[in-house]
Amino acid sequence: MSDASATMNFRRRDAADKLRGRTRYTIDRYLPGMLHAAVLRASVPSGRITRLDTSRAARMPGVRAIVTAADAPGMIGIGIADHPLFARDVIRYDGEPIAAIAADTLMQARAALAAIDVEIEPLPVVLTMADALAVDAPLVHPAWRNYEVLLAGGARGGNVAWEATVVRGDVDVAFARPDVEIIESCFRVGRQNHVAFEPRAVVASYEDGRFHIETSTQVPWTIRNATARLLGVPASQVRVTVPPVGGGFGLKFDLAIEPFAALLARASGRPVRLVNSREEEMLTCLFRENADIRIRSAVTRRGEIVGREAVVLMDCGAYGGEQIFLTTMTAHTLGGNYRLGAVRLVSRAIYTNTAPNGAFRACNGVYNTFALERHTDEIAARIGMDPLVFRRRNVLGDSDFGATGQVFEGDVLGPMLDRMDTMRDAAAIPPKRTDGRLYGRATAVGTWFVFVGPSAATVNMNADGTATLVTSGVEIGSGSMMQALPQIVAGTLGLAPDDVIVRAADTDAAGYDVGVGGGRTTVSLGAASLSAAQEVRTKLLKVASEMIEAAPGDLVMRAGRIEIAGAPGSGRTISEVATRAQAQFGPVSGTGAFTGSGVPAMPGCVAGHFIDAIDIPVFAVHDCEVAVDTETGHVEVLSYRVVQDVGRALNPRAIHGQIQGGVVQGLGYALHEEVTIGSNGRVRQNGFETYRVPLALDILPVEINLYEGAPSIGPLGTKGAGEVPILNVGAAIACAVANATGKRVQELPLTPPRVLALLLDREPALSLPHIADSWIDNLVRPHGTAE
Amino acid sequence: MGLSMTINGDHLTSTADPVTPLVDVLREDFHLTGAKPVCREGFCGACMVLIDGNPTPSCLIPAALAQGCDIRTVEGLAANGRLNPIQAALEACDAVQCGMCFPGMVVSLTHLLTTRPEATRDDIRAALTGNICRCTGYERIIEAALLALATP
Ligand code: FES
Ligand code: FES
């Protein structure tokens, strides 16, 4: 039906303008008469607002509108509605918004912020998950019981915002077997900042009684619905459009500053521009969460994993946000990769008085894969088996069960490991090393998923032979919108990809969509686009069959023509057929809708999960070689190889670009990106000077092999490719450094001071006393029992 | 009165406060939004412009210091609408992702290519340390620079 391969590797249409500096991102939009906004943020991590008086600020020069909690009645959240737009009486994190001001200039808006009279009485603070879980810990949300529950099933209690569990089989029996070794490992990771180059930015206006929000987001429909909820207006009163986005990585997968601008636009009657400063982005970016992990396995001497249990604590910061949803992922990341006997896992989102965390490329998976792969190496060492042999014996294959009882189809990881062997063997033998550094290598596997969910698309056939694709998809840089989707439509209609016009997201024009992220664009939006294009194809072929006097089944669409199969040059141009169709029946269009039906878990196996099993598993095998300088602790990456399961590669070059970029971002996570929180509750890294992302000097070319042919329900067999490349980088580097140094790596990033401390045995073994020894003592509610 | 400067060949005057960073004058007074204020600390290079031929982060330069200077921004590098050699190579190598870092990258690499046609891969990597990219992992950018250097 569709031959998108005919259009493989076609280049990005948005590149030339981006290279000329012409592309107008949200931060580049300036409307006539526009006001500039700024947000007053708390500078304490916990406190009660005893006085908030904006009257002096309102008299400041240029000020046109001020809004506070009184203007935004609603609460939002995922799973539970725990998050107001402005701090309402209580401050829960340093940086929490208190009020917003719009003025003629940004300087005036900022000056007026200082004239808001606010008094805050300090309240007790919990800054770490250990603090939050202590007996008698102060509650971040004392009224947690009163919050609206948006999705039932997660256990909650005190500072535990959400708890998701998996129980399959009898772990106690497995652990009590006489023929097993019990291996226990603990891990800790810090927060990672996305550092998307375009900060979160919005221009809002209030026109004809409706809000129009132009914003830098990955999720136009979420912005529409959540803004409406916060403002207490019907969702239909909000229209969201999205210019090109200057980097997302999950940062823009949630509501941010849009409602402030919307409220100010309504209050002032003028368009309002609000752009986060870099410091605001650094301090409140919805980081990849910090996490504490304990994992235990019962493994036979022959290398069979008969039982596994884990406790994963995920810091959600002051509000539940996406962490609530992400508790679901532990089942598939820690419970992935390997065949398991009995298993029990608990994944807990914990409230602390810190800036909220959010989604970040392969969220939850990056650190759980690090933990799982390091744990796997510790297992192999204990039972005296080569780690690669152990992996090969245990990786998930055809008909194997996942942690939630999902049955996997096809042997994928095994052949991918073979392919990695081939790649490694083909590499040049490294020269003899006599520089005194320590050398190590590791291979790490990873299991991820494509977040499917609903998408819609419309294809309008134009009489000039072009087609317009209308979706709510957003181009965030990955190329999915500029390359993959037009290729799918063009392949179906026999057009050149450049003849497919891609309409920018507009919630008034295109149907509902979950958003661009989770590797879902090519899959969900792609499937909707494919079916919309097929409807157009069917209609055109019908008209053409009359014009050409041939049965529709004998016709093909290619190179802008509809012809009798096997007779090139016969038939008519698509433009002629479209023109005739339009004259006879009206303009030709097609619509498509898609969602995954969802794979069920084994009955009774999961509790508190948003996704029971994974619709489209995606696998990756990474291999790297490192050199560790024993004097400085510096880790140099000498080679990096990736075998990635892509289902089918529609545009290999675009995928290669995503893999190189994702691996480098992962190297940052593994080696130097570290967000820490001071005793005052403030993030310490407030700019590029203090937060070190990889530079051109830090990187190396990644050797890439795309593994095609694994089963996928994605259109034309595709899977998402942009999310996965970062998944096992932390794992591969950590295992390689452990192999090089012979030390137990339990934390990331492996900054030079941390590596030196490991080498000098000055890094004490990680202990997590806030994780109870007995698995069940970590639960607020036993698995599967009702609230 | 005001501050006068030559930008992409045009003589322009701004009434901005002389301490306003040049990047804001370019964007707000002259609607040249190519240069991006990303870090405002001189680290990322997304706001890079040529001032009298030298690549300079425009976030660090008060407008007063640009008075009388010859300034070239990314918008002025594609002569007669045609991409210059490094822009063309970046396009050919499919280097662009979100694109936010590219205005600065193009400025720095245009300068490197014109001043050091003999640059090696390592020279290119070193020259790019003032231009951070969060998306691409740099490899395609380096490839493009090598391609542009090799193209007569
Ligand atoms: S914005 Fe000027 S160097 Fe980053
Ligand atoms: S392409 Fe996005 S920052 Fe470089």
PDB file of N, CA and C in Angstrom, chain A residues 458-461 532 535-537 539 586-591:
ATOM      1  N   THR A 458      -5.597  14.570   9.538  1.00  0.00           N
ATOM      2  CA  THR A 458      -6.420  14.815   8.355  1.00  0.00           C
ATOM      3  C   THR A 458      -5.468  15.075   7.197  1.00  0.00           C
ATOM      4  N   VAL A 459      -5.789  14.496   6.045  1.00  0.00           N
ATOM      5  CA  VAL A 459      -5.019  14.816   4.841  1.00  0.00           C
ATOM      6  C   VAL A 459      -5.975  15.462   3.851  1.00  0.00           C
ATOM      7  N   ASN A 460      -5.661  16.676   3.443  1.00  0.00           N
ATOM      8  CA  ASN A 460      -6.453  17.368   2.423  1.00  0.00           C
ATOM      9  C   ASN A 460      -5.696  17.319   1.106  1.00  0.00           C
ATOM     10  N   MET A 461      -6.356  16.768   0.073  1.00  0.00           N
ATOM     11  CA  MET A 461      -5.714  16.708  -1.247  1.00  0.00           C
ATOM     12  C   MET A 461      -5.986  18.018  -1.957  1.00  0.00           C
ATOM     13  N   ALA A 532      -5.358   8.327   7.217  1.00  0.00           N
ATOM     14  CA  ALA A 532      -5.958   9.478   6.525  1.00  0.00           C
ATOM     15  C   ALA A 532      -5.537   9.483   5.051  1.00  0.00           C
ATOM     16  N   GLU A 535      -7.358   6.889   3.007  1.00  0.00           N
ATOM     17  CA  GLU A 535      -8.724   7.277   2.617  1.00  0.00           C
ATOM     18  C   GLU A 535      -8.672   8.168   1.365  1.00  0.00           C
ATOM     19  N   VAL A 536      -7.732   9.089   1.350  1.00  0.00           N
ATOM     20  CA  VAL A 536      -7.576   9.959   0.177  1.00  0.00           C
ATOM     21  C   VAL A 536      -7.229   9.113  -1.039  1.00  0.00           C
ATOM     22  N   ARG A 537      -6.361   8.172  -0.834  1.00  0.00           N
ATOM     23  CA  ARG A 537      -5.918   7.294  -1.927  1.00  0.00           C
ATOM     24  C   ARG A 537      -7.108   6.542  -2.524  1.00  0.00           C
ATOM     25  N   LYS A 539     -10.234   7.318  -2.451  1.00  0.00           N
ATOM     26  CA  LYS A 539     -11.124   8.233  -3.176  1.00  0.00           C
ATOM     27  C   LYS A 539     -10.546   8.622  -4.527  1.00  0.00           C
ATOM     28  N   GLY A 586     -16.611  17.556  -4.744  1.00  0.00           N
ATOM     29  CA  GLY A 586     -16.064  18.433  -3.705  1.00  0.00           C
ATOM     30  C   GLY A 586     -14.667  18.000  -3.355  1.00  0.00           C
ATOM     31  N   PRO A 587     -13.942  18.845  -2.584  1.00  0.00           N
ATOM     32  CA  PRO A 587     -12.540  18.557  -2.267  1.00  0.00           C
ATOM     33  C   PRO A 587     -12.352  17.199  -1.601  1.00  0.00           C
ATOM     34  N   VAL A 588     -11.245  16.570  -1.899  1.00  0.00           N
ATOM     35  CA  VAL A 588     -10.964  15.236  -1.364  1.00  0.00           C
ATOM     36  C   VAL A 588     -10.149  15.353  -0.075  1.00  0.00           C
ATOM     37  N   SER A 589     -10.648  14.710   0.966  1.00  0.00           N
ATOM     38  CA  SER A 589      -9.823  14.655   2.180  1.00  0.00           C
ATOM     39  C   SER A 589     -10.054  13.328   2.873  1.00  0.00           C
ATOM     40  N   GLY A 590      -9.165  13.018   3.789  1.00  0.00           N
ATOM     41  CA  GLY A 590      -9.305  11.786   4.551  1.00  0.00           C
ATOM     42  C   GLY A 590      -8.938  12.060   6.001  1.00  0.00           C
ATOM     43  N   THR A 591      -9.537  11.303   6.891  1.00  0.00           N
ATOM     44  CA  THR A 591      -9.170  11.477   8.296  1.00  0.00           C
ATOM     45  C   THR A 591      -8.727  10.137   8.851  1.00  0.00           C
TER      46      THR A 591
END
